PDB file of C-alpha atoms in Angstrom:
ATOM      1  CA  LEU A 185      18.382 -11.860 -22.730  1.00 67.00           C
ATOM      2  CA  ASN A 186      17.825 -15.350 -23.839  1.00 67.00           C
ATOM      3  CA  ASN A 187      15.586 -14.559 -26.931  1.00 71.00           C
ATOM      4  CA  GLY A 188      15.866 -10.782 -27.244  1.00 77.00           C
ATOM      5  CA  SER A 189      17.047  -7.544 -25.771  1.00 83.00           C
ATOM      6  CA  LEU A 190      16.241  -5.490 -22.714  1.00 87.00           C
ATOM      7  CA  LEU A 191      16.438  -1.789 -23.309  1.00 91.00           C
ATOM      8  CA  PHE A 192      16.625   0.538 -20.354  1.00 94.00           C
ATOM      9  CA  ASP A 193      16.117   4.063 -21.720  1.00 96.00           C
ATOM     10  CA  CYS A 194      17.003   5.158 -25.146  1.00 92.00           C
ATOM     11  CA  GLY A 195      18.254   8.735 -25.194  1.00 88.00           C
ATOM     12  CA  CYS A 196      20.538  10.515 -27.543  1.00 84.00           C
ATOM     13  CA  ASP A 197      21.818  14.005 -28.318  1.00 79.00           C
ATOM     14  CA  TRP A 198      18.803  16.480 -28.616  1.00 78.00           C
ATOM     15  CA  HIS A 199      20.014  17.623 -32.012  1.00 82.00           C
ATOM     16  CA  TYR A 200      20.368  14.134 -33.683  1.00 84.00           C
ATOM     17  CA  ASN A 201      18.073  13.850 -36.738  1.00 86.00           C
ATOM     18  CA  CYS A 202      16.158  10.842 -37.938  1.00 86.00           C
ATOM     19  CA  THR A 203      19.009   9.704 -40.225  1.00 87.00           C
ATOM     20  CA  GLU A 204      21.585   9.833 -37.404  1.00 87.00           C
ATOM     21  CA  ILE A 205      19.133   7.939 -35.226  1.00 87.00           C
ATOM     22  CA  GLU A 206      18.514   5.261 -37.770  1.00 85.00           C
ATOM     23  CA  THR A 207      22.402   4.736 -37.985  1.00 85.00           C
ATOM     24  CA  ILE A 208      22.563   4.243 -34.236  1.00 83.00           C
ATOM     25  CA  LEU A 209      19.805   1.719 -34.274  1.00 84.00           C
ATOM     26  CA  SER A 210      21.200  -0.179 -37.194  1.00 83.00           C
ATOM     27  CA  GLU A 211      24.494  -0.672 -35.454  1.00 81.00           C
ATOM     28  CA  LYS A 212      22.834  -2.300 -32.433  1.00 81.00           C
ATOM     29  CA  ASN A 213      21.536  -5.915 -32.241  1.00 78.00           C
ATOM     30  CA  ILE A 214      18.280  -4.844 -30.850  1.00 82.00           C
ATOM     31  CA  LYS A 215      15.415  -7.346 -31.434  1.00 81.00           C
ATOM     32  CA  ASP A 216      12.195  -8.425 -29.616  1.00 84.00           C
ATOM     33  CA  THR A 217      12.741  -5.820 -27.092  1.00 87.00           C
ATOM     34  CA  VAL A 218      11.570  -5.343 -23.510  1.00 88.00           C
ATOM     35  CA  LEU A 219      11.662  -1.600 -23.290  1.00 93.00           C
ATOM     36  CA  ILE A 220      11.826   0.180 -19.954  1.00 94.00           C
ATOM     37  CA  ILE A 221      11.597   3.855 -19.863  1.00 96.00           C
ATOM     38  CA  SER A 222      12.912   5.336 -16.556  1.00 96.00           C
ATOM     39  CA  HIS A 223      10.980   8.626 -16.761  1.00 97.00           C
ATOM     40  CA  TRP A 224       9.609  10.799 -19.523  1.00 96.00           C
ATOM     41  CA  ASP A 225      12.372  13.353 -20.174  1.00 95.00           C
ATOM     42  CA  LEU A 226      13.494  13.487 -23.805  1.00 91.00           C
ATOM     43  CA  ASP A 227      17.028  12.721 -23.275  1.00 92.00           C
ATOM     44  CA  HIS A 228      15.945   9.322 -21.888  1.00 95.00           C
ATOM     45  CA  TYR A 229      13.558   8.265 -24.771  1.00 93.00           C
ATOM     46  CA  LYS A 230      14.495  10.206 -27.979  1.00 90.00           C
ATOM     47  CA  LEU A 231      15.599   7.198 -29.890  1.00 89.00           C
ATOM     48  CA  ILE A 232      11.880   6.030 -30.083  1.00 89.00           C
ATOM     49  CA  ASP A 233      10.537   9.295 -31.345  1.00 86.00           C
ATOM     50  CA  THR A 234      11.089   8.790 -35.111  1.00 82.00           C
ATOM     51  CA  PRO A 235       8.558   9.057 -37.962  1.00 80.00           C
ATOM     52  CA  ASN A 236       9.253   5.511 -39.275  1.00 78.00           C
ATOM     53  CA  LEU A 237       8.995   3.859 -35.786  1.00 84.00           C
ATOM     54  CA  THR A 238      12.004   1.685 -36.337  1.00 85.00           C
ATOM     55  CA  LEU A 239      12.605   1.109 -32.641  1.00 87.00           C
ATOM     56  CA  LEU A 240       9.045   1.088 -31.522  1.00 87.00           C
ATOM     57  CA  ASN A 241       8.373  -1.846 -34.063  1.00 86.00           C
ATOM     58  CA  LYS A 242      10.961  -3.904 -32.140  1.00 87.00           C
ATOM     59  CA  VAL A 243       9.309  -3.592 -28.841  1.00 90.00           C
ATOM     60  CA  GLU A 244       7.528  -6.718 -27.546  1.00 89.00           C
ATOM     61  CA  PHE A 245       7.007  -5.613 -24.061  1.00 90.00           C
ATOM     62  CA  ALA A 246       7.056  -2.054 -22.438  1.00 93.00           C
ATOM     63  CA  ILE A 247       7.236  -0.648 -18.905  1.00 92.00           C
ATOM     64  CA  PHE A 248       7.133   3.023 -18.024  1.00 95.00           C
ATOM     65  CA  PRO A 249       5.854   5.409 -15.295  1.00 94.00           C
ATOM     66  CA  SER A 250       2.531   6.940 -15.497  1.00 94.00           C
ATOM     67  CA  ILE A 251       3.701  10.456 -14.614  1.00 95.00           C
ATOM     68  CA  MET A 252       4.179  12.414 -17.865  1.00 95.00           C
ATOM     69  CA  TYR A 253       3.586  15.945 -19.054  1.00 95.00           C
ATOM     70  CA  SER A 254       4.829  16.532 -22.614  1.00 95.00           C
ATOM     71  CA  LEU A 255       2.454  15.913 -25.644  1.00 95.00           C
ATOM     72  CA  THR A 256       5.369  13.906 -27.155  1.00 93.00           C
ATOM     73  CA  SER A 257       5.566  11.504 -24.218  1.00 95.00           C
ATOM     74  CA  LYS A 258       1.809  11.163 -24.108  1.00 96.00           C
ATOM     75  CA  ARG A 259       1.792  10.354 -27.785  1.00 94.00           C
ATOM     76  CA  ILE A 260       4.465   7.596 -27.521  1.00 94.00           C
ATOM     77  CA  ALA A 261       2.849   6.140 -24.471  1.00 95.00           C
ATOM     78  CA  SER A 262      -0.570   6.012 -26.264  1.00 95.00           C
ATOM     79  CA  HIS A 263       1.150   4.210 -29.134  1.00 93.00           C
ATOM     80  CA  LEU A 264       2.751   1.643 -27.008  1.00 94.00           C
ATOM     81  CA  ILE A 265      -0.480   0.939 -25.117  1.00 96.00           C
ATOM     82  CA  GLY A 266      -2.348   0.457 -28.381  1.00 95.00           C
ATOM     83  CA  GLN A 267       0.430  -1.473 -29.984  1.00 92.00           C
ATOM     84  CA  LEU A 268       1.040  -3.918 -26.965  1.00 93.00           C
ATOM     85  CA  GLY A 269      -2.070  -4.123 -24.974  1.00 94.00           C
ATOM     86  CA  ASP A 270      -1.508  -6.151 -21.704  1.00 89.00           C
ATOM     87  CA  ARG A 271       2.081  -6.441 -22.802  1.00 89.00           C
ATOM     88  CA  CYS A 272       2.507  -2.724 -21.823  1.00 92.00           C
ATOM     89  CA  TRP A 273       2.757  -1.968 -18.078  1.00 90.00           C
ATOM     90  CA  VAL A 274       2.042   1.650 -16.998  1.00 92.00           C
ATOM     91  CA  ILE A 275       3.494   1.951 -13.472  1.00 90.00           C
ATOM     92  CA  SER A 276       1.746   4.367 -11.065  1.00 89.00           C
ATOM     93  CA  PRO A 277       3.895   5.218  -8.091  1.00 89.00           C
ATOM     94  CA  ALA A 278       0.675   5.896  -6.163  1.00 87.00           C
ATOM     95  CA  LYS A 279      -0.030   2.250  -6.190  1.00 82.00           C
ATOM     96  CA  CYS A 280       3.324   1.317  -4.578  1.00 78.00           C
ATOM     97  CA  ASP A 281       3.809   0.524  -0.998  1.00 67.00           C
ATOM     98  CA  ASN A 282       5.959   3.317   0.464  1.00 60.00           C
ATOM     99  CA  SER A 283       7.693   0.969   2.727  1.00 55.00           C
ATOM    100  CA  ASP A 284       8.901  -1.303  -0.192  1.00 55.00           C
ATOM    101  CA  ARG A 285       9.112   0.408  -3.615  1.00 62.00           C
ATOM    102  CA  LEU A 286       8.965  -3.098  -5.373  1.00 59.00           C
ATOM    103  CA  LYS A 287       5.514  -3.997  -4.096  1.00 51.00           C
ATOM    104  CA  LEU A 288       3.001  -3.302  -6.891  1.00 51.00           C
ATOM    105  CA  GLU A 289      -0.384  -4.730  -7.771  1.00 49.00           C
ATOM    106  CA  THR A 290       1.424  -6.875 -10.367  1.00 51.00           C
ATOM    107  CA  PRO A 291       5.014  -8.206  -9.155  1.00 49.00           C
ATOM    108  CA  LEU A 292       7.687  -6.820 -11.315  1.00 53.00           C
ATOM    109  CA  TYR A 293      10.334  -9.639 -11.143  1.00 51.00           C
ATOM    110  CA  PHE A 294      11.823 -11.009 -14.346  1.00 56.00           C
ATOM    111  CA  PRO A 295      14.027 -14.152 -14.209  1.00 50.00           C
ATOM    112  CA  PHE A 296      16.262 -14.384 -17.353  1.00 56.00           C
ATOM    113  CA  GLY A 297      18.462 -17.354 -16.998  1.00 55.00           C
ATOM    114  CA  GLU A 298      20.996 -16.612 -14.200  1.00 56.00           C
ATOM    115  CA  ASN A 299      20.054 -12.887 -14.139  1.00 66.00           C
ATOM    116  CA  TYR A 300      17.466 -11.419 -11.934  1.00 74.00           C
ATOM    117  CA  ILE A 301      15.983  -7.941 -12.819  1.00 79.00           C
ATOM    118  CA  ASP A 302      14.243  -5.944 -10.237  1.00 81.00           C
ATOM    119  CA  LEU A 303      12.509  -2.555 -10.637  1.00 83.00           C
ATOM    120  CA  PHE A 304      12.499   0.197  -8.008  1.00 88.00           C
ATOM    121  CA  VAL A 305       9.711   2.718  -8.343  1.00 89.00           C
ATOM    122  CA  GLY A 306      10.164   6.404  -7.129  1.00 89.00           C
ATOM    123  CA  LYS A 307       7.852   8.355  -4.971  1.00 88.00           C
ATOM    124  CA  ASN A 308       4.379   9.620  -5.947  1.00 88.00           C
ATOM    125  CA  VAL A 309       5.297  13.226  -6.666  1.00 91.00           C
ATOM    126  CA  SER A 310       4.927  15.404  -9.632  1.00 92.00           C
ATOM    127  CA  SER A 311       8.714  15.468 -10.507  1.00 94.00           C
ATOM    128  CA  THR A 312       9.249  12.970 -13.381  1.00 94.00           C
ATOM    129  CA  ASN A 313      12.760  12.384 -12.118  1.00 94.00           C
ATOM    130  CA  ILE A 314      11.931  11.375  -8.584  1.00 92.00           C
ATOM    131  CA  SER A 315       8.845   9.336  -9.598  1.00 93.00           C
ATOM    132  CA  GLY A 316      10.679   7.345 -12.094  1.00 94.00           C
ATOM    133  CA  ILE A 317      11.781   3.824 -12.501  1.00 93.00           C
ATOM    134  CA  SER A 318      15.193   2.297 -11.681  1.00 92.00           C
ATOM    135  CA  LEU A 319      16.626  -1.112 -12.647  1.00 89.00           C
ATOM    136  CA  THR A 320      18.950  -3.536 -11.056  1.00 87.00           C
ATOM    137  CA  VAL A 321      20.325  -6.520 -12.858  1.00 85.00           C
ATOM    138  CA  SER A 322      21.897  -9.160 -10.702  1.00 82.00           C
ATOM    139  CA  THR A 323      23.888 -12.343 -11.267  1.00 81.00           C
ATOM    140  CA  GLN A 324      25.653 -14.673  -8.925  1.00 80.00           C
ATOM    141  CA  SER A 325      28.739 -12.558  -8.940  1.00 84.00           C
ATOM    142  CA  GLN A 326      27.802  -9.058 -10.095  1.00 87.00           C
ATOM    143  CA  ALA A 327      25.067  -6.442  -9.939  1.00 88.00           C
ATOM    144  CA  LEU A 328      24.526  -3.457 -12.151  1.00 92.00           C
ATOM    145  CA  MET A 329      22.180  -0.581 -11.163  1.00 93.00           C
ATOM    146  CA  LEU A 330      20.666   1.733 -13.717  1.00 94.00           C
ATOM    147  CA  THR A 331      19.203   4.743 -11.841  1.00 94.00           C
ATOM    148  CA  GLY A 332      17.624   7.072 -14.421  1.00 94.00           C
ATOM    149  CA  ASP A 333      17.377  10.426 -12.967  1.00 96.00           C
ATOM    150  CA  HIS A 334      16.606   9.613  -9.408  1.00 94.00           C
ATOM    151  CA  ASP A 335      18.493  11.479  -6.817  1.00 92.00           C
ATOM    152  CA  SER A 336      21.338  10.203  -4.822  1.00 92.00           C
ATOM    153  CA  SER A 337      19.340   9.824  -1.648  1.00 89.00           C
ATOM    154  CA  GLN A 338      16.834   7.600  -3.383  1.00 89.00           C
ATOM    155  CA  VAL A 339      19.613   5.430  -4.708  1.00 90.00           C
ATOM    156  CA  TRP A 340      21.871   5.219  -1.639  1.00 90.00           C
ATOM    157  CA  ASN A 341      19.192   5.254   1.132  1.00 85.00           C
ATOM    158  CA  GLU A 342      16.404   3.248  -0.353  1.00 83.00           C
ATOM    159  CA  GLN A 343      17.157   1.456  -3.658  1.00 84.00           C
ATOM    160  CA  ILE A 344      20.334   0.058  -2.553  1.00 83.00           C
ATOM    161  CA  ASN A 345      18.581  -2.189  -0.007  1.00 76.00           C
ATOM    162  CA  TYR A 346      16.961  -4.264  -2.742  1.00 71.00           C
ATOM    163  CA  ILE A 347      20.087  -5.653  -4.433  1.00 73.00           C
ATOM    164  CA  ARG A 348      20.137  -9.433  -4.245  1.00 62.00           C
ATOM    165  CA  ALA A 349      23.371 -10.071  -2.319  1.00 54.00           C
ATOM    166  CA  ASN A 350      23.668 -13.753  -2.779  1.00 52.00           C
ATOM    167  CA  THR A 351      27.440 -13.626  -2.192  1.00 47.00           C
ATOM    168  CA  THR A 352      29.501 -11.171  -0.190  1.00 57.00           C
ATOM    169  CA  SER A 353      32.126 -11.122  -2.975  1.00 72.00           C
ATOM    170  CA  LYS A 354      29.646  -9.709  -5.472  1.00 85.00           C
ATOM    171  CA  ASP A 355      30.899  -6.799  -7.764  1.00 90.00           C
ATOM    172  CA  PHE A 356      28.657  -3.753  -7.784  1.00 92.00           C
ATOM    173  CA  ASN A 357      28.342  -1.505 -10.819  1.00 95.00           C
ATOM    174  CA  ILE A 358      26.235   1.689 -11.158  1.00 96.00           C
ATOM    175  CA  VAL A 359      25.172   4.177 -13.821  1.00 96.00           C
ATOM    176  CA  VAL A 360      25.463   7.444 -11.650  1.00 97.00           C
ATOM    177  CA  PRO A 361      22.059   9.089 -11.139  1.00 96.00           C
ATOM    178  CA  HIS A 362      21.078  12.135 -13.132  1.00 96.00           C
ATOM    179  CA  HIS A 363      24.246  12.370 -15.213  1.00 96.00           C
ATOM    180  CA  GLY A 364      26.405  13.140 -12.178  1.00 96.00           C
ATOM    181  CA  GLY A 365      24.321  16.072 -11.113  1.00 95.00           C
ATOM    182  CA  GLY A 366      22.528  16.892  -7.754  1.00 92.00           C
ATOM    183  CA  LYS A 367      23.910  16.306  -4.390  1.00 92.00           C
ATOM    184  CA  ALA A 368      26.741  13.801  -3.784  1.00 93.00           C
ATOM    185  CA  PRO A 369      26.053  10.895  -1.468  1.00 90.00           C
ATOM    186  CA  GLN A 370      27.068  11.534   2.064  1.00 86.00           C
ATOM    187  CA  SER A 371      28.698   8.009   2.304  1.00 86.00           C
ATOM    188  CA  VAL A 372      28.472   4.347   1.330  1.00 86.00           C
ATOM    189  CA  PRO A 373      25.943   2.767   3.805  1.00 82.00           C
ATOM    190  CA  SER A 374      27.881   0.764   6.673  1.00 75.00           C
ATOM    191  CA  PHE A 375      25.865  -2.388   5.800  1.00 73.00           C
ATOM    192  CA  PHE A 376      26.999  -2.329   2.168  1.00 78.00           C
ATOM    193  CA  SER A 377      29.364  -5.261   1.726  1.00 80.00           C
ATOM    194  CA  LEU A 378      29.599  -5.415  -2.164  1.00 84.00           C
ATOM    195  CA  ASN A 379      32.706  -4.636  -4.021  1.00 90.00           C
ATOM    196  CA  CYS A 380      32.168  -1.006  -5.659  1.00 92.00           C
ATOM    197  CA  LYS A 381      33.679  -1.786  -8.992  1.00 94.00           C
ATOM    198  CA  ASN A 382      32.582   0.494 -11.943  1.00 96.00           C
ATOM    199  CA  ALA A 383      30.713   3.794 -11.768  1.00 97.00           C
ATOM    200  CA  ILE A 384      29.472   5.142 -15.129  1.00 97.00           C
ATOM    201  CA  ILE A 385      28.269   8.690 -15.777  1.00 96.00           C
ATOM    202  CA  SER A 386      26.125   9.257 -18.890  1.00 94.00           C
ATOM    203  CA  VAL A 387      27.100  12.799 -19.718  1.00 92.00           C
ATOM    204  CA  GLY A 388      27.478  14.879 -22.894  1.00 88.00           C
ATOM    205  CA  ILE A 389      30.512  16.981 -23.597  1.00 86.00           C
ATOM    206  CA  ASP A 390      30.040  20.741 -22.732  1.00 84.00           C
ATOM    207  CA  ASN A 391      26.461  20.287 -21.652  1.00 88.00           C
ATOM    208  CA  LYS A 392      24.692  23.400 -20.323  1.00 90.00           C
ATOM    209  CA  TYR A 393      24.018  21.949 -16.768  1.00 92.00           C
ATOM    210  CA  GLY A 394      27.616  21.654 -15.826  1.00 94.00           C
ATOM    211  CA  HIS A 395      27.403  17.867 -15.216  1.00 95.00           C
ATOM    212  CA  PRO A 396      28.986  16.019 -13.766  1.00 96.00           C
ATOM    213  CA  PHE A 397      29.394  18.004 -10.522  1.00 96.00           C
ATOM    214  CA  LYS A 398      32.894  17.898  -8.893  1.00 96.00           C
ATOM    215  CA  SER A 399      31.558  16.683  -5.654  1.00 96.00           C
ATOM    216  CA  VAL A 400      29.775  13.642  -7.361  1.00 97.00           C
ATOM    217  CA  THR A 401      32.773  12.683  -9.247  1.00 97.00           C
ATOM    218  CA  GLU A 402      35.018  12.854  -6.111  1.00 97.00           C
ATOM    219  CA  PHE A 403      32.579  10.639  -4.189  1.00 96.00           C
ATOM    220  CA  TYR A 404      32.626   7.877  -6.954  1.00 96.00           C
ATOM    221  CA  LYS A 405      36.398   8.095  -7.481  1.00 96.00           C
ATOM    222  CA  LYS A 406      36.828   7.635  -3.706  1.00 95.00           C
ATOM    223  CA  HIS A 407      34.475   4.693  -3.368  1.00 94.00           C
ATOM    224  CA  PHE A 408      34.654   2.846  -6.725  1.00 95.00           C
ATOM    225  CA  GLY A 409      37.536   1.169  -8.433  1.00 95.00           C
ATOM    226  CA  CYS A 410      36.843   2.948 -11.831  1.00 96.00           C
ATOM    227  CA  LEU A 411      34.904   5.945 -12.877  1.00 97.00           C
ATOM    228  CA  LEU A 412      33.984   6.054 -16.528  1.00 96.00           C
ATOM    229  CA  MET A 413      32.171   8.882 -18.426  1.00 95.00           C
ATOM    230  CA  THR A 414      30.522   8.789 -21.835  1.00 92.00           C
ATOM    231  CA  SER A 415      31.998  12.151 -22.690  1.00 91.00           C
ATOM    232  CA  SER A 416      35.506  10.538 -22.736  1.00 90.00           C
ATOM    233  CA  PHE A 417      34.608   7.562 -24.865  1.00 85.00           C
ATOM    234  CA  TYR A 418      34.197   7.236 -28.618  1.00 79.00           C
ATOM    235  CA  SER A 419      32.593   3.860 -28.422  1.00 81.00           C
ATOM    236  CA  ASP A 420      30.183   2.058 -26.132  1.00 86.00           C
ATOM    237  CA  ILE A 421      31.038   1.347 -22.369  1.00 91.00           C
ATOM    238  CA  GLU A 422      30.580  -2.328 -21.946  1.00 90.00           C
ATOM    239  CA  ILE A 423      30.149  -4.067 -18.552  1.00 88.00           C
ATOM    240  CA  THR A 424      29.982  -7.932 -18.813  1.00 84.00           C
ATOM    241  CA  LEU A 425      27.699  -9.475 -16.166  1.00 81.00           C
ATOM    242  CA  ASN A 426      29.156 -12.973 -15.501  1.00 77.00           C
TER     243      ASN A 426
END
């Protein structure tokens, strides 16, 4: 961002210890952070659960969903609320308009220079995945959608409607929902006129869930110019939003 960082989810390997987490954080230019947690599963927020609060102390503004169950998530949420006060937005899916998941009591629209950042809030159900938050960053020529662990139907039937399509030549990039698990999308919507460029799957090597599913990778290989998986990279996957 112009004067800081926006961090959407901050997971890491379940077995990383505090020293390894500190190494990760020291290598990143993270400062004055707007932190958005898509949902309260540990693999989406583990980097902030360290005794010395290195990352938490960099947070200037936080947004996260109200549906949480573990004692760890409740402890971290309580800390953020106490630390940030009115700079912490706890989003309740129950307060969203079902016909437009972006309509909340407080509008969630952030202009950062030429970028537009929109939030999509899931349904009011007990599942932390489906009730979570997704994020779309749009520029004049590109869009990047970060989907958390929403299922494919949420992304391709609902969230996709809210992309700011200022130009028909805009490139569309997506972090594939739920680590490439779940059901594969049936098709790309017929109204969708953006150029499907990069699909990224955040997935660990030899994970016990069998992610990504073959049907999911086949869909994204068919419809996107490039499919990238974190399990195949030894460095960051970078997408430049011009």
